[in-house]
Amino acid sequence: MSLNLTDITLTYPDGDTRLTALDQVSLHVPRGSLTAVVGPSGSGKSSLLAVAATLITPDTGTVTIDGRSTTGLTRGDLTELRRHKIGIVFQQPNLLPSLTAAEQLQVMAQIDGRKPRTDHTRAMELLDAVGLADQAGRRPHQLSGGQRQRVNIARALMNDPTVLLVDEPTSALDHERGAAVLDLITRLTHQQATATVLVTHDHTHLTAVDQIAEVHDGRLALPTPTR
């Protein structure tokens, strides 16, 4: 099972014409592997991530998640697909200030209708996986920037997604904490067997990723395996 983008073209209105954000982009990300998408600002990286997340419908092309094409799905179907199959790590953690680290995760499962006891067990397993089991009772203002980003990552994995999409996770972190977060994403990709796409400007810590795809002016160069 995997994430497949096939011949994706996406355009936006731009006055009397249309601006091409993605131009016949194809990308295959197997489960248990990490693909880094790199490129300058405005190259189309964020658009690619939004299409993969089913938050934007492309003009043409096909998005396939876990063997299921998203073509023709209703808005409700796409919401259900995201809830069960896609975890999204946003650039800013956007944690709820009144909730503890464990509760940030439990909310995701409760939305999905799971039992509180199951919620708590899964939340604690994931907090332990990101090295924060001892911080489960702390609220966001009591956590460092790196710790908040770790909660953000754990929250995205709460409903056991097939696909993990990560948007610039190190942009607000210093070099050391950024390296730790990228190492964590790499480890969790393999442990949780997710098809992970990481959008980043940071080329420093990409030695552990499985392939690197460069985006320029909406076109995706053939992904380069790193090992």
PDB file of C-alpha atoms in Angstrom:
ATOM      1  CA  MET A   1       0.000   0.000   0.000  1.00  0.00           C
ATOM      2  CA  SER A   2       1.239   3.487  -0.773  1.00  0.00           C
ATOM      3  CA  LEU A   3       0.592   7.035  -1.919  1.00  0.00           C
ATOM      4  CA  ASN A   4       0.489   7.630  -5.670  1.00  0.00           C
ATOM      5  CA  LEU A   5       0.169  10.932  -7.499  1.00  0.00           C
ATOM      6  CA  THR A   6      -0.224  10.395 -11.246  1.00  0.00           C
ATOM      7  CA  ASP A   7       0.014  13.190 -13.851  1.00  0.00           C
ATOM      8  CA  ILE A   8      -1.223  15.854 -11.434  1.00  0.00           C
ATOM      9  CA  THR A   9      -1.846  19.295 -12.930  1.00  0.00           C
ATOM     10  CA  LEU A  10      -3.133  22.118 -10.729  1.00  0.00           C
ATOM     11  CA  THR A  11      -3.846  25.688 -11.799  1.00  0.00           C
ATOM     12  CA  TYR A  12      -5.093  28.802 -10.030  1.00  0.00           C
ATOM     13  CA  PRO A  13      -6.880  31.883 -11.444  1.00  0.00           C
ATOM     14  CA  ASP A  14      -4.462  34.732 -12.114  1.00  0.00           C
ATOM     15  CA  GLY A  15      -6.322  37.680 -13.579  1.00  0.00           C
ATOM     16  CA  ASP A  16      -7.509  36.738 -17.055  1.00  0.00           C
ATOM     17  CA  THR A  17      -5.256  33.677 -17.174  1.00  0.00           C
ATOM     18  CA  ARG A  18      -4.405  30.738 -14.943  1.00  0.00           C
ATOM     19  CA  LEU A  19      -1.186  30.137 -13.042  1.00  0.00           C
ATOM     20  CA  THR A  20       0.172  26.579 -13.152  1.00  0.00           C
ATOM     21  CA  ALA A  21       1.152  25.410  -9.662  1.00  0.00           C
ATOM     22  CA  LEU A  22       1.775  21.751 -10.582  1.00  0.00           C
ATOM     23  CA  ASP A  23       2.526  20.550 -14.097  1.00  0.00           C
ATOM     24  CA  GLN A  24       1.960  16.822 -14.755  1.00  0.00           C
ATOM     25  CA  VAL A  25       3.523  15.750 -11.471  1.00  0.00           C
ATOM     26  CA  SER A  26       3.832  12.047 -10.654  1.00  0.00           C
ATOM     27  CA  LEU A  27       5.151  10.639  -7.379  1.00  0.00           C
ATOM     28  CA  HIS A  28       5.121   7.162  -5.827  1.00  0.00           C
ATOM     29  CA  VAL A  29       5.731   6.768  -2.082  1.00  0.00           C
ATOM     30  CA  PRO A  30       5.628   3.189  -0.730  1.00  0.00           C
ATOM     31  CA  ARG A  31       4.556   2.450   2.841  1.00  0.00           C
ATOM     32  CA  GLY A  32       7.411   2.450   5.296  1.00  0.00           C
ATOM     33  CA  SER A  33       9.407   4.939   3.234  1.00  0.00           C
ATOM     34  CA  LEU A  34      10.188   8.652   3.525  1.00  0.00           C
ATOM     35  CA  THR A  35      10.285  10.996   0.543  1.00  0.00           C
ATOM     36  CA  ALA A  36      11.632  14.525   0.970  1.00  0.00           C
ATOM     37  CA  VAL A  37      10.224  17.154  -1.397  1.00  0.00           C
ATOM     38  CA  VAL A  38      12.555  20.114  -1.779  1.00  0.00           C
ATOM     39  CA  GLY A  39      12.640  23.268  -3.880  1.00  0.00           C
ATOM     40  CA  PRO A  40      12.596  27.064  -3.628  1.00  0.00           C
ATOM     41  CA  SER A  41       9.665  29.057  -2.235  1.00  0.00           C
ATOM     42  CA  GLY A  42       6.815  29.225  -4.724  1.00  0.00           C
ATOM     43  CA  SER A  43       7.973  26.136  -6.610  1.00  0.00           C
ATOM     44  CA  GLY A  44       4.829  24.114  -5.873  1.00  0.00           C
ATOM     45  CA  LYS A  45       5.820  22.111  -2.779  1.00  0.00           C
ATOM     46  CA  SER A  46       2.862  23.256  -0.662  1.00  0.00           C
ATOM     47  CA  SER A  47       0.451  22.691  -3.546  1.00  0.00           C
ATOM     48  CA  LEU A  48       1.758  19.142  -3.944  1.00  0.00           C
ATOM     49  CA  LEU A  49       1.227  18.479  -0.241  1.00  0.00           C
ATOM     50  CA  ALA A  50      -2.305  19.932  -0.337  1.00  0.00           C
ATOM     51  CA  VAL A  51      -3.239  17.719  -3.302  1.00  0.00           C
ATOM     52  CA  ALA A  52      -1.776  14.642  -1.585  1.00  0.00           C
ATOM     53  CA  ALA A  53      -3.821  15.526   1.516  1.00  0.00           C
ATOM     54  CA  THR A  54      -6.996  15.744  -0.629  1.00  0.00           C
ATOM     55  CA  LEU A  55      -7.459  19.320   0.586  1.00  0.00           C
ATOM     56  CA  ILE A  56      -7.315  20.562  -3.023  1.00  0.00           C
ATOM     57  CA  THR A  57      -8.695  18.757  -6.073  1.00  0.00           C
ATOM     58  CA  PRO A  58      -6.324  18.946  -9.052  1.00  0.00           C
ATOM     59  CA  ASP A  59      -7.458  19.993 -12.522  1.00  0.00           C
ATOM     60  CA  THR A  60      -6.294  16.659 -13.921  1.00  0.00           C
ATOM     61  CA  GLY A  61      -4.545  13.551 -12.669  1.00  0.00           C
ATOM     62  CA  THR A  62      -5.184  10.929 -10.016  1.00  0.00           C
ATOM     63  CA  VAL A  63      -4.458  10.661  -6.301  1.00  0.00           C
ATOM     64  CA  THR A  64      -4.458   7.087  -5.016  1.00  0.00           C
ATOM     65  CA  ILE A  65      -4.207   6.295  -1.308  1.00  0.00           C
ATOM     66  CA  ASP A  66      -3.938   2.735  -0.063  1.00  0.00           C
ATOM     67  CA  GLY A  67      -5.107   1.496  -3.456  1.00  0.00           C
ATOM     68  CA  ARG A  68      -8.169   3.780  -3.550  1.00  0.00           C
ATOM     69  CA  SER A  69      -8.490   6.568  -6.097  1.00  0.00           C
ATOM     70  CA  THR A  70      -9.908   9.835  -4.762  1.00  0.00           C
ATOM     71  CA  THR A  71     -11.395  10.746  -8.151  1.00  0.00           C
ATOM     72  CA  GLY A  72     -15.126  11.315  -7.878  1.00  0.00           C
ATOM     73  CA  LEU A  73     -15.301  11.103  -4.091  1.00  0.00           C
ATOM     74  CA  THR A  74     -17.700  13.467  -2.354  1.00  0.00           C
ATOM     75  CA  ARG A  75     -16.555  16.030   0.201  1.00  0.00           C
ATOM     76  CA  GLY A  76     -17.844  13.727   2.955  1.00  0.00           C
ATOM     77  CA  ASP A  77     -15.967  10.763   1.481  1.00  0.00           C
ATOM     78  CA  LEU A  78     -12.748  12.796   1.386  1.00  0.00           C
ATOM     79  CA  THR A  79     -13.208  13.898   4.994  1.00  0.00           C
ATOM     80  CA  GLU A  80     -13.645  10.266   6.014  1.00  0.00           C
ATOM     81  CA  LEU A  81     -10.581   9.254   4.009  1.00  0.00           C
ATOM     82  CA  ARG A  82      -8.433  11.927   5.669  1.00  0.00           C
ATOM     83  CA  ARG A  83      -9.665  10.901   9.108  1.00  0.00           C
ATOM     84  CA  HIS A  84      -8.706   7.246   8.653  1.00  0.00           C
ATOM     85  CA  LYS A  85      -5.867   7.242   6.132  1.00  0.00           C
ATOM     86  CA  ILE A  86      -3.974  10.559   6.293  1.00  0.00           C
ATOM     87  CA  GLY A  87      -1.996  12.163   9.100  1.00  0.00           C
ATOM     88  CA  ILE A  88      -0.939  15.794   8.586  1.00  0.00           C
ATOM     89  CA  VAL A  89       1.863  17.509  10.507  1.00  0.00           C
ATOM     90  CA  PHE A  90       1.403  21.222   9.971  1.00  0.00           C
ATOM     91  CA  GLN A  91       4.278  23.703  10.025  1.00  0.00           C
ATOM     92  CA  GLN A  92       2.974  25.201  13.276  1.00  0.00           C
ATOM     93  CA  PRO A  93       1.747  22.716  15.926  1.00  0.00           C
ATOM     94  CA  ASN A  94      -1.483  24.660  16.632  1.00  0.00           C
ATOM     95  CA  LEU A  95      -2.082  22.764  19.849  1.00  0.00           C
ATOM     96  CA  LEU A  96      -5.181  23.581  21.885  1.00  0.00           C
ATOM     97  CA  PRO A  97      -3.929  25.656  24.843  1.00  0.00           C
ATOM     98  CA  SER A  98      -6.345  24.175  27.396  1.00  0.00           C
ATOM     99  CA  LEU A  99      -5.491  20.520  26.694  1.00  0.00           C
ATOM    100  CA  THR A 100      -2.624  18.421  27.992  1.00  0.00           C
ATOM    101  CA  ALA A 101      -0.267  16.637  25.617  1.00  0.00           C
ATOM    102  CA  ALA A 102      -2.207  13.381  26.045  1.00  0.00           C
ATOM    103  CA  GLU A 103      -5.547  15.119  25.513  1.00  0.00           C
ATOM    104  CA  GLN A 104      -4.308  16.687  22.256  1.00  0.00           C
ATOM    105  CA  LEU A 105      -4.028  13.147  20.895  1.00  0.00           C
ATOM    106  CA  GLN A 106      -7.155  11.762  22.524  1.00  0.00           C
ATOM    107  CA  VAL A 107      -9.326  14.394  20.858  1.00  0.00           C
ATOM    108  CA  MET A 108      -8.383  12.946  17.455  1.00  0.00           C
ATOM    109  CA  ALA A 109      -9.578   9.475  18.427  1.00  0.00           C
ATOM    110  CA  GLN A 110     -12.730  10.790  20.098  1.00  0.00           C
ATOM    111  CA  ILE A 111     -13.698  12.526  16.868  1.00  0.00           C
ATOM    112  CA  ASP A 112     -13.420   9.091  15.287  1.00  0.00           C
ATOM    113  CA  GLY A 113     -15.769   7.614  17.915  1.00  0.00           C
ATOM    114  CA  ARG A 114     -13.243   5.441  19.743  1.00  0.00           C
ATOM    115  CA  LYS A 115     -13.520   4.434  23.398  1.00  0.00           C
ATOM    116  CA  PRO A 116     -11.784   6.613  26.041  1.00  0.00           C
ATOM    117  CA  ARG A 117      -9.705   3.732  27.437  1.00  0.00           C
ATOM    118  CA  THR A 118      -8.451   2.856  23.947  1.00  0.00           C
ATOM    119  CA  ASP A 119      -7.783   6.564  23.318  1.00  0.00           C
ATOM    120  CA  HIS A 120      -5.620   6.866  26.405  1.00  0.00           C
ATOM    121  CA  THR A 121      -3.601   3.723  25.718  1.00  0.00           C
ATOM    122  CA  ARG A 122      -2.854   4.747  22.116  1.00  0.00           C
ATOM    123  CA  ALA A 123      -2.006   8.321  23.162  1.00  0.00           C
ATOM    124  CA  MET A 124       0.465   7.147  25.785  1.00  0.00           C
ATOM    125  CA  GLU A 125       2.076   4.699  23.342  1.00  0.00           C
ATOM    126  CA  LEU A 126       2.661   7.495  20.843  1.00  0.00           C
ATOM    127  CA  LEU A 127       3.884   9.978  23.429  1.00  0.00           C
ATOM    128  CA  ASP A 128       6.339   7.332  24.569  1.00  0.00           C
ATOM    129  CA  ALA A 129       7.408   6.806  20.940  1.00  0.00           C
ATOM    130  CA  VAL A 130       8.231  10.528  20.586  1.00  0.00           C
ATOM    131  CA  GLY A 131       9.963  10.633  23.980  1.00  0.00           C
ATOM    132  CA  LEU A 132       7.269  12.579  25.840  1.00  0.00           C
ATOM    133  CA  ALA A 133       5.521  10.021  28.044  1.00  0.00           C
ATOM    134  CA  ASP A 134       6.708  11.954  31.092  1.00  0.00           C
ATOM    135  CA  GLN A 135       5.182  15.164  29.681  1.00  0.00           C
ATOM    136  CA  ALA A 136       1.702  13.723  29.040  1.00  0.00           C
ATOM    137  CA  GLY A 137       0.046  15.948  31.656  1.00  0.00           C
ATOM    138  CA  ARG A 138       1.634  19.215  30.512  1.00  0.00           C
ATOM    139  CA  ARG A 139      -0.124  21.891  28.488  1.00  0.00           C
ATOM    140  CA  PRO A 140       1.441  23.612  25.442  1.00  0.00           C
ATOM    141  CA  HIS A 141       2.773  26.627  27.378  1.00  0.00           C
ATOM    142  CA  GLN A 142       4.703  24.209  29.597  1.00  0.00           C
ATOM    143  CA  LEU A 143       6.454  22.562  26.630  1.00  0.00           C
ATOM    144  CA  SER A 144       9.406  23.715  24.540  1.00  0.00           C
ATOM    145  CA  GLY A 145       9.066  24.375  20.801  1.00  0.00           C
ATOM    146  CA  GLY A 146      10.643  21.017  19.991  1.00  0.00           C
ATOM    147  CA  GLN A 147       8.350  19.219  22.423  1.00  0.00           C
ATOM    148  CA  ARG A 148       5.264  20.881  20.935  1.00  0.00           C
ATOM    149  CA  GLN A 149       6.335  19.732  17.473  1.00  0.00           C
ATOM    150  CA  ARG A 150       6.753  16.178  18.815  1.00  0.00           C
ATOM    151  CA  VAL A 151       3.185  16.291  20.161  1.00  0.00           C
ATOM    152  CA  ASN A 152       2.125  17.550  16.726  1.00  0.00           C
ATOM    153  CA  ILE A 153       3.740  14.512  15.092  1.00  0.00           C
ATOM    154  CA  ALA A 154       2.253  12.071  17.612  1.00  0.00           C
ATOM    155  CA  ARG A 155      -1.194  13.615  17.100  1.00  0.00           C
ATOM    156  CA  ALA A 156      -0.957  13.049  13.340  1.00  0.00           C
ATOM    157  CA  LEU A 157      -0.332   9.341  13.980  1.00  0.00           C
ATOM    158  CA  MET A 158      -3.162   8.882  16.477  1.00  0.00           C
ATOM    159  CA  ASN A 159      -5.600   7.257  14.039  1.00  0.00           C
ATOM    160  CA  ASP A 160      -2.927   4.967  12.528  1.00  0.00           C
ATOM    161  CA  PRO A 161      -2.786   6.600   9.065  1.00  0.00           C
ATOM    162  CA  THR A 162      -1.420   5.008   5.917  1.00  0.00           C
ATOM    163  CA  VAL A 163      -0.020   8.338   4.678  1.00  0.00           C
ATOM    164  CA  LEU A 164       1.885  10.907   6.743  1.00  0.00           C
ATOM    165  CA  LEU A 165       2.316  14.392   5.248  1.00  0.00           C
ATOM    166  CA  VAL A 166       4.757  16.730   6.971  1.00  0.00           C
ATOM    167  CA  ASP A 167       5.033  20.454   6.171  1.00  0.00           C
ATOM    168  CA  GLU A 168       8.323  22.199   7.087  1.00  0.00           C
ATOM    169  CA  PRO A 169       8.535  20.684  10.599  1.00  0.00           C
ATOM    170  CA  THR A 170      11.859  22.359  11.464  1.00  0.00           C
ATOM    171  CA  SER A 171      11.160  25.915  10.309  1.00  0.00           C
ATOM    172  CA  ALA A 172      10.694  27.282  13.844  1.00  0.00           C
ATOM    173  CA  LEU A 173      13.404  25.137  15.478  1.00  0.00           C
ATOM    174  CA  ASP A 174      17.125  25.581  15.938  1.00  0.00           C
ATOM    175  CA  HIS A 175      19.603  23.277  14.180  1.00  0.00           C
ATOM    176  CA  GLU A 176      19.858  20.702  16.958  1.00  0.00           C
ATOM    177  CA  ARG A 177      16.125  20.428  17.619  1.00  0.00           C
ATOM    178  CA  GLY A 178      15.421  20.386  13.894  1.00  0.00           C
ATOM    179  CA  ALA A 179      17.785  17.458  13.407  1.00  0.00           C
ATOM    180  CA  ALA A 180      16.112  15.594  16.276  1.00  0.00           C
ATOM    181  CA  VAL A 181      12.647  16.115  14.777  1.00  0.00           C
ATOM    182  CA  LEU A 182      13.761  14.854  11.340  1.00  0.00           C
ATOM    183  CA  ASP A 183      15.375  11.810  12.962  1.00  0.00           C
ATOM    184  CA  LEU A 184      12.114  11.185  14.807  1.00  0.00           C
ATOM    185  CA  ILE A 185      10.020  11.393  11.617  1.00  0.00           C
ATOM    186  CA  THR A 186      12.382   8.968   9.885  1.00  0.00           C
ATOM    187  CA  ARG A 187      12.184   6.481  12.763  1.00  0.00           C
ATOM    188  CA  LEU A 188       8.401   6.685  13.070  1.00  0.00           C
ATOM    189  CA  THR A 189       7.945   6.252   9.313  1.00  0.00           C
ATOM    190  CA  HIS A 190       9.617   2.876   9.563  1.00  0.00           C
ATOM    191  CA  GLN A 191       8.013   1.877  12.872  1.00  0.00           C
ATOM    192  CA  GLN A 192       4.469   2.911  11.883  1.00  0.00           C
ATOM    193  CA  ALA A 193       4.889   1.843   8.213  1.00  0.00           C
ATOM    194  CA  THR A 194       3.564   5.101   6.801  1.00  0.00           C
ATOM    195  CA  ALA A 195       4.074   6.458   3.305  1.00  0.00           C
ATOM    196  CA  THR A 196       5.644   9.745   4.405  1.00  0.00           C
ATOM    197  CA  VAL A 197       6.133  12.927   2.387  1.00  0.00           C
ATOM    198  CA  LEU A 198       8.263  15.606   4.019  1.00  0.00           C
ATOM    199  CA  VAL A 199       8.275  19.109   2.511  1.00  0.00           C
ATOM    200  CA  THR A 200      11.350  20.987   3.644  1.00  0.00           C
ATOM    201  CA  HIS A 201      13.803  23.778   2.824  1.00  0.00           C
ATOM    202  CA  ASP A 202      16.398  22.113   5.053  1.00  0.00           C
ATOM    203  CA  HIS A 203      18.800  19.986   2.999  1.00  0.00           C
ATOM    204  CA  THR A 204      21.101  19.418   5.977  1.00  0.00           C
ATOM    205  CA  HIS A 205      19.542  16.291   7.461  1.00  0.00           C
ATOM    206  CA  LEU A 206      18.214  14.386   4.457  1.00  0.00           C
ATOM    207  CA  THR A 207      20.742  11.560   4.434  1.00  0.00           C
ATOM    208  CA  ALA A 208      18.292   9.141   6.072  1.00  0.00           C
ATOM    209  CA  VAL A 209      15.365   9.691   3.659  1.00  0.00           C
ATOM    210  CA  ASP A 210      14.589   7.057   1.025  1.00  0.00           C
ATOM    211  CA  GLN A 211      14.250   9.435  -1.915  1.00  0.00           C
ATOM    212  CA  ILE A 212      14.479  13.148  -2.676  1.00  0.00           C
ATOM    213  CA  ALA A 213      12.158  14.855  -5.169  1.00  0.00           C
ATOM    214  CA  GLU A 214      12.913  18.389  -6.351  1.00  0.00           C
ATOM    215  CA  VAL A 215      10.165  20.759  -7.468  1.00  0.00           C
ATOM    216  CA  HIS A 216      10.907  23.700  -9.758  1.00  0.00           C
ATOM    217  CA  ASP A 217       8.224  25.879 -11.348  1.00  0.00           C
ATOM    218  CA  GLY A 218       5.573  23.243 -10.719  1.00  0.00           C
ATOM    219  CA  ARG A 219       7.530  20.401 -12.296  1.00  0.00           C
ATOM    220  CA  LEU A 220       8.831  17.479 -10.289  1.00  0.00           C
ATOM    221  CA  ALA A 221      12.217  16.020 -11.173  1.00  0.00           C
ATOM    222  CA  LEU A 222      12.443  12.241 -11.072  1.00  0.00           C
ATOM    223  CA  PRO A 223      12.883  11.301  -7.400  1.00  0.00           C
ATOM    224  CA  THR A 224      16.464  10.368  -6.514  1.00  0.00           C
ATOM    225  CA  PRO A 225      16.957   7.344  -4.225  1.00  0.00           C
ATOM    226  CA  THR A 226      19.404   8.104  -1.426  1.00  0.00           C
ATOM    227  CA  ARG A 227      20.347   4.480  -0.798  1.00  0.00           C
TER     228      ARG A 227
END
